[in-house]
Coordinates of C-alpha atoms in Angstrom, one line a residue:
M1 CA 19.5 -22.9 -2.1
T2 CA 18.4 -26.3 -3.4
E3 CA 15.8 -26.8 -6.1
Q4 CA 13.2 -27.9 -3.5
Q5 CA 13.8 -24.8 -1.4
A6 CA 13.4 -22.6 -4.5
R7 CA 10.1 -24.3 -5.4
N8 CA 8.9 -23.9 -1.9
A9 CA 9.7 -20.2 -2.0
W10 CA 7.9 -19.9 -5.3
R11 CA 4.8 -21.7 -3.9
D12 CA 4.8 -19.6 -0.7
A13 CA 5.2 -16.4 -2.7
D14 CA 2.1 -17.3 -4.8
A15 CA 0.1 -17.9 -1.6
L16 CA 1.2 -14.6 -0.2
C17 CA 0.0 -12.8 -3.4
Q18 CA -3.4 -14.4 -2.8
K19 CA -3.4 -12.6 0.6
A20 CA -2.2 -9.3 -1.0
R21 CA 1.1 -9.6 1.0
Y22 CA 3.2 -8.4 -2.0
P23 CA 6.4 -7.2 -0.3
D24 CA 6.8 -10.7 1.3
A25 CA 6.0 -12.4 -2.0
I26 CA 8.6 -10.3 -3.9
A27 CA 11.3 -11.3 -1.5
L28 CA 10.5 -15.0 -2.0
Y29 CA 10.3 -14.7 -5.8
L30 CA 13.7 -13.0 -5.8
S31 CA 15.1 -15.8 -3.6
A32 CA 13.7 -18.4 -6.0
L33 CA 15.4 -16.6 -8.9
G34 CA 18.6 -17.1 -7.1
F35 CA 18.3 -20.8 -8.1
F36 CA 16.3 -20.7 -11.3
S37 CA 18.3 -19.2 -14.1
E38 CA 17.3 -18.4 -17.7
K39 CA 20.0 -20.8 -19.0
D40 CA 19.5 -23.8 -16.8
H41 CA 15.7 -23.6 -16.0
P42 CA 14.2 -21.3 -18.6
T43 CA 10.6 -22.3 -18.2
D44 CA 10.6 -22.0 -14.4
W45 CA 12.6 -18.8 -14.6
A46 CA 10.1 -17.3 -17.0
A47 CA 7.1 -18.3 -14.8
V48 CA 8.7 -16.8 -11.7
Q49 CA 9.5 -13.6 -13.7
N50 CA 5.9 -13.3 -14.7
N51 CA 4.6 -13.8 -11.2
L52 CA 7.2 -11.3 -9.9
G53 CA 6.0 -8.8 -12.4
A54 CA 2.4 -9.2 -11.2
A55 CA 3.5 -8.7 -7.6
Y56 CA 5.4 -5.5 -8.5
R57 CA 2.3 -4.2 -10.4
N58 CA 0.0 -4.7 -7.4
L59 CA 2.5 -3.5 -4.8
P60 CA 0.6 -0.8 -2.9
T61 CA 3.7 0.9 -1.3
G62 CA 6.6 2.8 -2.8
D63 CA 6.7 4.8 -6.0
K64 CA 4.0 3.5 -8.5
G65 CA 6.1 4.4 -11.5
E66 CA 9.1 2.5 -10.3
N67 CA 7.0 -0.5 -9.3
L68 CA 5.4 -0.6 -12.8
A69 CA 8.8 -0.2 -14.5
K70 CA 10.1 -3.2 -12.6
A71 CA 7.0 -5.1 -13.5
I72 CA 7.6 -4.3 -17.2
E73 CA 11.2 -5.5 -16.9
C74 CA 10.0 -8.8 -15.5
Y75 CA 7.4 -9.4 -18.2
Q76 CA 9.8 -8.5 -20.9
A77 CA 12.3 -10.9 -19.4
A78 CA 9.7 -13.7 -19.4
L79 CA 9.0 -13.0 -23.1
R80 CA 12.6 -13.9 -23.9
V81 CA 11.6 -17.5 -23.1
Y82 CA 7.9 -17.5 -23.8
T83 CA 7.3 -17.3 -27.6
E84 CA 4.1 -17.3 -29.6
E85 CA 5.2 -20.5 -31.4
A86 CA 6.6 -22.6 -28.5
S87 CA 4.5 -21.4 -25.5
P88 CA 1.4 -19.6 -27.0
A89 CA -0.7 -19.7 -23.8
Q90 CA 2.0 -18.4 -21.5
W91 CA 3.1 -15.9 -24.2
A92 CA -0.4 -14.5 -24.5
M93 CA -0.8 -14.3 -20.7
T94 CA 2.4 -12.4 -20.4
Q95 CA 1.5 -10.0 -23.2
N96 CA -1.8 -9.3 -21.5
N97 CA 0.0 -8.6 -18.2
L98 CA 2.5 -6.4 -20.0
G99 CA -0.3 -4.4 -21.6
N100 CA -1.8 -3.9 -18.1
A101 CA 1.5 -2.5 -16.8
Y102 CA 1.9 -0.1 -19.8
S103 CA -1.7 1.1 -19.5
D104 CA -1.2 2.0 -15.8
L105 CA 2.4 3.4 -16.2
P106 CA 2.2 7.1 -15.0
T107 CA 5.7 8.0 -16.2
G108 CA 7.1 8.7 -19.7
D109 CA 5.1 9.6 -22.7
K110 CA 1.4 8.7 -22.1
G111 CA 0.6 8.2 -25.7
E112 CA 3.5 5.9 -26.3
N113 CA 2.6 3.9 -23.2
L114 CA -1.0 3.5 -24.4
A115 CA 0.2 2.5 -27.9
K116 CA 2.4 -0.2 -26.4
A117 CA -0.4 -1.4 -24.2
I118 CA -2.7 -1.8 -27.2
E119 CA 0.0 -3.6 -29.2
C120 CA 0.4 -6.1 -26.3
Y121 CA -3.4 -6.7 -26.0
Q122 CA -3.8 -7.2 -29.7
A123 CA -0.9 -9.6 -29.7
A124 CA -2.4 -11.6 -26.9
L125 CA -5.7 -11.8 -28.8
R126 CA -4.0 -13.6 -31.7
V127 CA -3.8 -16.6 -29.3
R128 CA -6.7 -15.8 -26.9
T129 CA -9.6 -16.4 -29.2
E130 CA -13.2 -16.8 -28.2
E131 CA -13.2 -20.4 -29.5
A132 CA -10.0 -21.6 -27.9
S133 CA -10.0 -19.7 -24.5
P134 CA -13.2 -17.7 -24.0
A135 CA -12.5 -16.5 -20.5
D136 CA -9.0 -15.3 -21.3
W137 CA -10.3 -13.8 -24.6
A138 CA -13.0 -11.9 -22.7
M139 CA -10.5 -10.7 -20.1
T140 CA -8.1 -9.2 -22.7
Q141 CA -11.0 -7.7 -24.7
N142 CA -12.2 -6.1 -21.5
N143 CA -8.8 -4.7 -20.7
L144 CA -8.6 -3.2 -24.2
G145 CA -12.1 -1.8 -23.9
L146 CA -11.4 -0.2 -20.6
L147 CA -8.2 1.4 -21.9
G148 CA -10.2 2.7 -24.9
L149 CA -12.9 4.0 -22.6
D150 CA -10.5 6.1 -20.5
H151 CA -8.3 7.2 -23.4
R152 CA -10.6 6.9 -26.4
A153 CA -9.3 10.0 -28.3
A154 CA -5.7 9.1 -27.6
V155 CA -5.9 5.6 -28.9
G156 CA -8.2 6.4 -31.9
L157 CA -11.1 4.1 -31.0
T158 CA -14.7 4.9 -31.8
W159 CA -17.7 4.2 -29.7
Q160 CA -18.7 1.5 -32.2
D161 CA -15.3 -0.2 -31.7
L162 CA -15.8 -0.2 -28.0
W163 CA -19.4 -1.4 -28.3
D164 CA -18.4 -4.3 -30.5
R165 CA -15.8 -5.5 -28.0
T166 CA -18.1 -5.2 -25.0
A167 CA -21.1 -6.7 -26.8
A168 CA -19.0 -9.7 -27.6
I169 CA -18.0 -10.1 -23.9
A170 CA -21.7 -9.8 -22.8
L171 CA -22.7 -12.5 -25.4
T172 CA -20.0 -15.0 -24.5
Q173 CA -21.4 -18.4 -23.5
H174 CA -18.7 -18.9 -20.8
V175 CA -19.9 -16.6 -18.1
R176 CA -19.2 -19.1 -15.4
A177 CA -15.5 -19.2 -16.4
L178 CA -15.1 -15.5 -15.8
H179 CA -14.1 -14.0 -12.4
P180 CA -17.0 -11.9 -10.9
D181 CA -14.7 -8.8 -10.9
E182 CA -14.1 -9.3 -14.7
L183 CA -17.9 -9.5 -15.3
R184 CA -18.5 -6.4 -13.2
R185 CA -15.9 -4.4 -15.1
A186 CA -17.3 -5.6 -18.4
L187 CA -20.8 -4.5 -17.4
R188 CA -19.5 -1.2 -16.3
L189 CA -17.9 -0.7 -19.6
L190 CA -21.1 -1.7 -21.4
A191 CA -23.1 0.7 -19.3
R192 CA -20.8 3.6 -20.0
I193 CA -20.9 3.0 -23.8
A194 CA -24.6 2.5 -23.8
Q195 CA -25.1 5.9 -22.2
Q196 CA -22.9 7.5 -24.9
Q197 CA -24.3 5.8 -27.9
R198 CA -27.7 4.1 -27.9
W199 CA -27.4 1.2 -30.3
T200 CA -31.1 0.6 -30.1
K201 CA -31.4 -2.3 -32.5
K202 CA -28.9 -4.7 -31.0
G203 CA -28.3 -3.1 -27.6
P204 CA -31.3 -4.5 -25.8
R205 CA -30.8 -7.9 -27.4
V206 CA -27.2 -8.1 -26.2
L207 CA -28.2 -7.1 -22.7
R208 CA -31.1 -9.5 -22.5
T209 CA -28.6 -12.3 -23.4
A210 CA -26.3 -11.0 -20.8
V211 CA -29.1 -11.1 -18.2
E212 CA -29.8 -14.8 -19.0
H213 CA -26.1 -15.7 -18.6
Y214 CA -25.7 -13.6 -15.4
R215 CA -28.7 -15.3 -13.8
A216 CA -27.4 -18.7 -14.9
A217 CA -24.2 -17.8 -13.1
R218 CA -26.1 -16.7 -10.0
L219 CA -24.9 -13.2 -10.3
S220 CA -28.3 -11.6 -9.6
Y221 CA -27.1 -8.1 -8.9
L222 CA -25.4 -7.9 -12.4
A223 CA -28.4 -9.4 -14.0
E224 CA -30.7 -6.8 -12.4
Y225 CA -28.5 -4.0 -13.5
A226 CA -28.2 -5.3 -17.1
E227 CA -32.0 -5.7 -17.2
T228 CA -32.5 -2.1 -16.1
L229 CA -30.0 -1.0 -18.7
A230 CA -31.8 -2.9 -21.5
T231 CA -35.1 -1.3 -20.5
Q232 CA -33.5 2.2 -20.7
L233 CA -32.1 1.4 -24.2
R234 CA -35.5 0.5 -25.5
K235 CA -36.8 4.0 -24.6
P236 CA -36.7 6.5 -27.5
K237 CA -34.1 9.3 -27.4
P238 CA -35.5 12.6 -26.2
K239 CA -35.9 15.1 -28.9
R240 CA -33.4 17.9 -28.9
I241 CA -34.6 21.5 -28.8
A242 CA -34.3 23.1 -32.2
P243 CA -31.6 25.9 -32.3
P244 CA -34.2 28.6 -32.9
E245 CA -36.1 27.6 -29.8
R246 CA -32.9 27.6 -27.8
D247 CA -32.1 31.1 -28.9
Q248 CA -35.5 32.3 -27.9
I249 CA -35.1 30.7 -24.4
V250 CA -31.7 32.3 -23.9
K251 CA -33.0 35.7 -24.9
A252 CA -36.1 35.5 -22.7
Y253 CA -34.0 34.4 -19.7
A254 CA -31.6 37.4 -20.1
A255 CA -34.5 39.9 -20.1
G256 CA -34.9 42.1 -17.1
D257 CA -32.4 42.3 -14.2
R258 CA -32.3 38.5 -13.5
I259 CA -28.6 38.2 -14.5
T260 CA -27.6 41.1 -12.3
K261 CA -29.4 39.7 -9.3
L262 CA -27.9 36.3 -9.7
S263 CA -24.4 37.6 -10.2
E264 CA -24.5 38.9 -6.7
H265 CA -24.7 35.4 -5.4
L266 CA -22.2 33.9 -7.8
A267 CA -19.2 34.8 -5.7
E268 CA -20.5 32.8 -2.7
A269 CA -21.1 29.8 -5.0
Q270 CA -17.6 30.1 -6.3
K271 CA -16.2 30.1 -2.8
Q272 CA -17.9 26.8 -2.2
Q273 CA -16.4 25.4 -5.3
E274 CA -13.0 26.6 -4.2
H275 CA -13.5 25.0 -0.8
L276 CA -14.3 21.7 -2.5
A277 CA -11.3 22.0 -4.8
A278 CA -9.0 22.7 -1.8
M279 CA -10.5 19.6 0.0
L280 CA -9.9 17.4 -3.0
A281 CA -6.4 18.7 -3.5
Q282 CA -5.3 17.7 0.0
P283 CA -2.6 15.1 -0.5
A284 CA -2.5 11.7 1.2
T285 CA -1.0 11.9 4.7
L286 CA -0.3 8.2 5.5
D287 CA 3.3 7.0 5.6
P288 CA 3.8 3.2 4.9
A289 CA 6.5 3.3 7.6
G290 CA 4.4 5.3 10.0
A291 CA 2.7 4.0 13.1
G292 CA -0.6 2.2 13.0
A293 CA -3.6 3.5 14.9
L294 CA -7.3 3.2 15.5
W295 CA -9.0 6.5 15.5
V296 CA -12.4 7.0 17.1
L297 CA -14.1 9.4 14.7
Q298 CA -17.5 9.3 16.4
Q299 CA -19.1 11.2 19.2
W300 CA -22.5 9.5 19.7
N301 CA -24.3 6.5 18.3
S302 CA -27.5 5.8 16.5
F303 CA -30.4 8.3 16.3
T304 CA -29.2 11.3 18.3
P305 CA -26.9 12.6 15.6
L306 CA -29.9 12.4 13.2
L307 CA -32.4 14.0 15.5
A308 CA -30.1 16.9 16.5
T309 CA -31.5 17.2 20.0
G310 CA -29.3 20.2 20.6
R311 CA -27.5 19.0 23.7
T312 CA -24.3 20.9 24.4
D313 CA -21.2 18.8 24.7
A314 CA -19.0 20.5 27.3
R315 CA -15.9 18.5 26.4
Q316 CA -16.1 19.6 22.7
G317 CA -17.3 23.1 23.5
T318 CA -20.0 22.7 20.8
N319 CA -23.8 22.4 20.6
E320 CA -23.6 19.5 18.1
N321 CA -24.7 15.9 17.9
R322 CA -22.1 14.0 15.9
G323 CA -22.1 10.5 14.6
G324 CA -19.2 9.0 12.7
G325 CA -17.3 5.8 12.7
Y326 CA -13.7 4.4 13.0
F327 CA -10.6 5.0 10.9
L328 CA -8.0 2.2 11.1
V329 CA -4.4 3.0 9.9
W330 CA -2.0 0.2 9.2
R331 CA 1.1 0.0 7.1
G332 CA 0.3 3.2 5.2
K333 CA -3.3 2.2 4.4
G334 CA -6.5 3.7 5.8
I335 CA -9.6 1.6 6.4
V336 CA -12.9 3.2 7.2
I337 CA -15.2 1.1 9.4
D338 CA -18.9 1.8 9.5
P339 CA -18.9 5.5 8.4
G340 CA -22.1 7.0 9.8
P341 CA -23.2 10.7 9.5
D342 CA -20.5 13.3 10.1
F343 CA -17.6 10.8 9.4
I344 CA -16.2 13.0 6.6
R345 CA -16.3 16.0 8.8
N346 CA -14.6 14.2 11.6
L347 CA -12.0 12.8 9.3
R348 CA -11.1 16.3 7.9
E349 CA -10.8 17.7 11.4
S350 CA -8.4 15.0 12.3
K351 CA -6.2 16.4 9.4
R352 CA -6.7 13.3 7.2
S353 CA -7.3 13.4 3.5
L354 CA -9.9 11.7 1.2
L355 CA -6.9 10.0 -0.4
D356 CA -6.1 8.3 2.9
I357 CA -9.1 6.1 2.4
N358 CA -8.1 2.8 0.8
A359 CA -11.0 0.6 2.0
I360 CA -14.5 0.7 3.5
V361 CA -15.7 -2.1 5.7
L362 CA -19.4 -2.3 6.6
T363 CA -21.0 -4.5 9.2
H364 CA -24.7 -3.8 8.8
N365 CA -27.2 -1.5 7.1
H366 CA -28.3 0.9 9.8
L367 CA -27.9 4.5 8.9
D368 CA -25.6 5.3 11.7
H369 CA -23.1 2.8 10.2
V370 CA -23.5 3.6 6.4
G371 CA -24.7 7.3 6.4
D372 CA -21.5 8.7 4.9
V373 CA -20.7 5.9 2.4
I374 CA -22.4 7.6 -0.5
P375 CA -20.8 11.0 0.4
I376 CA -17.3 9.4 0.5
L377 CA -17.9 7.7 -2.9
T378 CA -19.3 11.0 -4.3
L379 CA -16.2 12.9 -3.3
L380 CA -14.0 10.2 -4.7
H381 CA -15.9 10.3 -8.0
E382 CA -15.4 14.1 -8.1
Y383 CA -11.7 13.7 -7.4
N384 CA -11.2 11.2 -10.2
E385 CA -13.2 13.4 -12.6
R386 CA -10.8 16.3 -11.8
H387 CA -7.7 14.1 -11.8
P388 CA -8.1 11.5 -14.6
D389 CA -4.4 10.6 -14.6
E390 CA -4.2 10.1 -10.9
R391 CA -7.3 8.0 -10.2
H392 CA -7.8 6.9 -6.6
T393 CA -9.6 3.6 -6.0
L394 CA -10.7 1.7 -3.0
T395 CA -12.0 -1.6 -1.8
M396 CA -15.5 -2.2 -0.3
A397 CA -15.9 -5.2 2.0
C398 CA -19.6 -5.6 3.0
S399 CA -21.9 -7.6 5.2
P400 CA -24.6 -9.5 3.3
S401 CA -27.2 -6.6 3.7
T402 CA -24.8 -3.8 2.7
F403 CA -23.5 -5.9 -0.2
S404 CA -27.0 -5.9 -1.6
M405 CA -27.4 -2.2 -0.7
F406 CA -24.4 -1.1 -2.8
A407 CA -24.2 -3.8 -5.4
D408 CA -25.8 -1.7 -8.2
L409 CA -23.4 1.2 -7.6
A410 CA -20.4 -1.1 -7.4
A411 CA -21.4 -2.8 -10.7
H412 CA -20.3 0.3 -12.7
A413 CA -18.3 2.5 -10.3
R414 CA -14.8 2.7 -11.7
W415 CA -13.4 3.9 -8.4
I416 CA -14.4 0.7 -6.5
K417 CA -11.6 -1.6 -7.4
H418 CA -12.7 -4.5 -5.3
F419 CA -16.3 -5.1 -4.1
M420 CA -16.3 -8.2 -1.9
P421 CA -18.9 -9.8 0.4
L422 CA -18.1 -10.6 4.0
R423 CA -19.6 -13.9 5.3
P424 CA -19.6 -15.2 8.8
D425 CA -16.7 -17.5 9.7
E426 CA -14.9 -17.0 6.3
R427 CA -11.6 -15.3 6.9
V428 CA -10.5 -13.1 4.0
G429 CA -7.6 -10.8 3.2
L430 CA -8.3 -7.1 2.5
P431 CA -6.8 -6.5 -1.0
G432 CA -3.9 -4.1 -1.1
T433 CA -3.4 -4.2 2.7
E434 CA -1.7 -6.4 5.3
I435 CA -5.0 -7.0 7.1
E436 CA -7.2 -10.0 7.3
I437 CA -10.8 -10.0 8.4
A438 CA -12.6 -12.8 10.2
P439 CA -16.3 -11.8 10.3
F440 CA -18.7 -13.5 12.7
H441 CA -22.5 -13.3 13.2
T442 CA -24.0 -11.0 15.8
Q443 CA -27.5 -10.7 17.3
H444 CA -28.7 -7.4 15.8
A445 CA -31.9 -6.8 13.8
E446 CA -31.3 -4.8 10.6
L447 CA -33.5 -2.8 8.3
G448 CA -35.9 -5.2 6.7
G449 CA -36.2 -7.4 9.8
R450 CA -33.4 -9.9 9.1
S451 CA -30.4 -10.4 11.4
A452 CA -27.3 -10.5 9.2
A453 CA -25.1 -8.0 11.0
L454 CA -21.5 -8.9 11.5
G455 CA -18.8 -8.5 14.1
L456 CA -15.2 -8.2 13.0
R457 CA -12.0 -9.7 14.1
L458 CA -9.1 -7.9 12.4
I459 CA -5.7 -9.5 12.1
L460 CA -3.0 -6.8 11.5
K461 CA 0.1 -8.3 9.9
S462 CA 3.7 -7.5 9.1
E463 CA 6.6 -9.3 7.5
E464 CA 7.1 -11.3 10.6
G465 CA 3.5 -12.4 10.8
S466 CA 0.5 -11.3 13.0
L467 CA 1.3 -8.3 15.1
C468 CA -2.0 -7.2 16.5
R469 CA -5.5 -8.6 16.8
V470 CA -8.5 -6.2 17.1
A471 CA -11.9 -7.6 18.0
M472 CA -15.0 -5.4 17.3
P473 CA -18.2 -7.3 18.1
G474 CA -20.1 -4.3 16.8
D475 CA -23.8 -3.7 17.4
G476 CA -25.4 -6.8 18.9
G477 CA -26.6 -8.4 22.1
W478 CA -24.7 -10.7 24.4
T479 CA -24.6 -14.4 23.4
D480 CA -22.8 -17.4 24.7
S481 CA -20.6 -17.6 21.6
L482 CA -19.5 -14.0 21.7
C483 CA -16.6 -14.7 24.1
H484 CA -15.1 -17.2 21.6
H485 CA -14.7 -14.5 18.9
C486 CA -13.1 -12.1 21.3
E487 CA -10.6 -14.4 22.9
G488 CA -6.9 -13.6 22.2
A489 CA -7.7 -10.0 21.1
D490 CA -5.1 -7.3 22.0
L491 CA -7.7 -4.5 21.6
L492 CA -11.4 -5.1 22.2
V493 CA -13.9 -2.4 21.0
L494 CA -17.3 -2.9 22.7
H495 CA -20.5 -1.1 21.6
L496 CA -22.5 -0.5 24.8
G497 CA -25.5 1.1 23.0
G498 CA -27.3 2.7 26.0
M499 CA -29.2 1.9 29.1
Y500 CA -31.9 -0.8 28.8
P501 CA -34.5 -2.2 31.2
Q502 CA -32.8 -5.6 31.0
D503 CA -29.6 -4.1 32.6
I504 CA -31.4 -3.9 35.9
G505 CA -33.6 -7.0 35.4
P506 CA -32.8 -10.3 37.2
D507 CA -31.9 -12.6 34.3
Q508 CA -32.3 -11.0 30.9
F509 CA -29.9 -9.3 28.6
A510 CA -30.6 -6.6 26.1
T511 CA -31.4 -8.0 22.7
D512 CA -29.8 -5.8 20.0
H513 CA -27.0 -4.2 22.0
L514 CA -24.7 -5.3 24.8
G515 CA -25.8 -2.7 27.4
T516 CA -23.9 -2.7 30.7
K517 CA -24.9 -6.2 31.6
G518 CA -23.7 -7.6 28.3
V519 CA -20.4 -5.7 28.5
F520 CA -19.8 -7.1 32.1
G521 CA -20.9 -10.6 31.0
L522 CA -18.4 -10.7 28.2
L523 CA -15.5 -9.3 30.3
W524 CA -16.4 -11.7 33.1
Q525 CA -16.2 -14.6 30.7
L526 CA -12.9 -13.4 29.3
Q527 CA -11.4 -13.0 32.8
H528 CA -12.4 -16.5 33.8
R529 CA -10.8 -17.8 30.7
E530 CA -7.7 -15.7 31.4
S531 CA -8.1 -14.1 28.0
L532 CA -8.8 -10.5 28.9
P533 CA -7.5 -8.0 26.2
K534 CA -4.6 -5.7 26.8
L535 CA -6.9 -2.7 26.2
T536 CA -10.7 -2.3 26.0
L537 CA -12.6 0.6 24.5
I538 CA -16.2 1.2 25.6
A539 CA -17.8 2.8 22.5
E540 CA -21.1 3.6 20.8
L541 CA -22.7 5.3 23.8
G542 CA -26.0 7.0 23.4
E543 CA -26.1 10.8 23.9
E544 CA -28.4 10.3 26.9
L545 CA -25.3 9.0 28.8
A546 CA -23.3 12.3 28.2
G547 CA -21.3 13.1 31.4
R548 CA -21.8 9.6 32.8
E549 CA -19.2 7.7 30.6
E550 CA -16.8 7.0 33.5
F551 CA -19.6 5.9 35.8
I552 CA -20.8 3.5 33.1
A553 CA -17.3 2.1 32.5
D554 CA -16.8 1.6 36.3
E555 CA -20.1 -0.3 36.5
C556 CA -19.3 -2.4 33.5
C557 CA -16.1 -3.8 35.1
A558 CA -17.2 -3.7 38.8
G559 CA -16.2 -7.1 40.2
L560 CA -13.3 -7.5 37.7
S561 CA -9.7 -7.1 38.7
V562 CA -8.6 -3.6 39.7
E563 CA -5.7 -3.7 37.3
Y564 CA -8.0 -4.4 34.4
R565 CA -10.1 -1.3 35.2
K566 CA -6.9 0.7 34.3
T567 CA -7.0 -0.8 30.8
L568 CA -10.7 -0.1 30.1
I569 CA -11.3 3.4 28.7
E570 CA -14.2 5.2 27.1
A571 CA -14.1 5.9 23.4
R572 CA -14.7 9.6 22.4
L573 CA -14.4 11.7 19.4
N574 CA -10.7 11.9 18.2
R575 CA -9.4 9.4 20.7
A576 CA -6.6 7.5 19.0
I577 CA -5.0 4.2 20.0
T578 CA -1.6 3.4 18.6
L579 CA -1.1 -0.1 17.1
P580 CA 0.4 -2.5 18.0
E581 CA 1.7 -0.6 21.0
L582 CA -1.9 0.0 22.4
K583 CA -1.1 3.4 23.8
V584 CA -3.3 6.5 23.8
M585 CA -2.3 9.7 22.0
C586 CA -2.4 13.0 23.8
E587 CA -6.0 14.2 23.2
R588 CA -5.3 17.9 22.8
G589 CA -2.2 17.5 20.6
L590 CA -3.4 15.1 18.0
N591 CA -2.7 17.6 15.3
D592 CA 0.5 19.0 16.9
P593 CA 3.4 16.7 15.9
S594 CA 5.6 18.2 18.7
A595 CA 3.1 17.1 21.3
Q596 CA 2.1 13.6 20.2
R597 CA 3.2 11.7 23.2
C598 CA 1.5 8.4 23.8
F599 CA 0.4 7.0 27.1
H600 CA -0.1 3.6 28.4
P601 CA -3.6 3.2 29.9
A602 CA -2.0 2.9 33.4
E603 CA -0.8 6.5 33.1
L604 CA -4.3 7.8 33.2
R605 CA -4.3 11.4 34.4
E606 CA -6.9 13.0 36.5
W607 CA -7.4 16.8 36.4
E608 CA -9.7 19.4 37.7
H609 CA -12.8 19.5 35.5
K610 CA -15.8 21.6 34.9
P611 CA -19.4 20.2 35.3
G612 CA -20.2 17.9 32.5
E613 CA -16.6 17.3 31.6
S614 CA -14.7 14.0 31.8
R615 CA -12.4 13.7 34.8
H616 CA -10.1 11.4 32.7
A617 CA -7.8 12.7 30.0
Y618 CA -4.6 11.7 28.3
L619 CA -2.7 15.0 28.1
C620 CA 1.0 15.7 27.5
D621 CA 2.9 18.3 29.5
T622 CA 2.2 20.9 26.8
H623 CA -1.6 20.5 26.9
K624 CA -2.4 19.5 30.5
P625 CA -4.2 22.2 32.6
R626 CA -1.9 24.4 34.7

């Protein structure tokens, strides 16, 4: 390898890290180290070692302890070249990174790891001063404060120590120099400490100053949260009940047979707690080397799951009205898309775990698309409270309206690692995954009257590059530009919505949903541009169309090629499409590993069906009717 090739590999690896493609980046860093040596190119060698350590630390696959051990080795190697005297900035940066690795290290003696992390942070702060490098100083202070917050007793820090560090961060005059994620984490730390110890004299002043700086930096959601916090701190502490009064209350409560009656119901309450504990204890099921899939974890769209009209679903054998969303599995990561009511229930019935959720993607603020977001976050909070040394975090990628909806929660929720906005026509990588999202605007009115809903184009990647493209226009009416965003997709997921007067009108299209005319119009355009997808799912049907799904699908593609009709199928609860193969899993054997045969859409099977049942099914030999 020549020097130029080594530098190109180094540069490409840095770019891959920005896209969260850490396995690819690690391979390139290692190849660059094949040329750069500690003896002949010490500075370049140390820089690559530092970046390689960061890639290992962020690597989402493999054993976390092993990855962090490799990261520590890389940082320690870099520190053989970087010294406090000769390269103070690089030395302090590496010390900070080494502290992060030690604080996250799950193996070995926890107390010893934390002591090493504190030593590294304190060493970095000898160089990273507020005057010389305010942003770096604030970052390291924040890392030290968060470590102290999670392990306060173990590291011997008082609440006053933590307050002093966090107040300094909030008062820094260099807010614009800080990354928004760092500001959010600092404010989260500030909020937690303020709830524990009300430093009433200086707390509000510190927070008011933070408000001014956040507004100057156009971080309005942080400013509003800090302002609310300052108001709360100005309120007097509630008076505690004196011990004699408490004793009297306890005695009065125990009088009579109240305790005996309540004891009879305690067992049932304990069963519910055991049920919750069992659910939270279910381990992650996704295998990084396993197959990808898009799971339809939704039965009906919109209001019918909320109204509970009581219609019996013959296919499911239930008298339920279920909503839900989608669950995308790719390279061992699980991404929830628009989790409406009943999503958690559907996820559990598909034998998936809460720990399989690595990201939530939201396209707009209607309840049937966000109804289970808070329950998911609540369960995750409960899990982390019960497993403080095995914290599970996730990423939230939100449309403009849902970003505003959940900003306050994300500002101080420790289990939300990344909280990122999605903007039309801005392609972004989903942190910790090999997925890129290319959002686009759709015509769909949201709560509040504005139209900021998004469609999604998902690019699923591997080491070789792009493997599969999934287009999900989401809820929205047909527009001339919609075809452009769906061209080149391997899998197309279309939300029909329901039946609308415009579907039988001469020249109008439904406004907020595609309807049958909008679905046909989009597919007609794609056919004329010779860009029909390999597989199309007709989804988001209203419950009023129960039993008519195949009829609707036939009408949506009437006039298109006969062969294409074989690749257009109806989405239904628990239907799963493998990625990138685009095959359909056996519908009755989803949870039976011995029966998980997959079928190409052309292998559609027809079988004798009861009234109200679908005549189409994908069934393996084990589960097909005899």
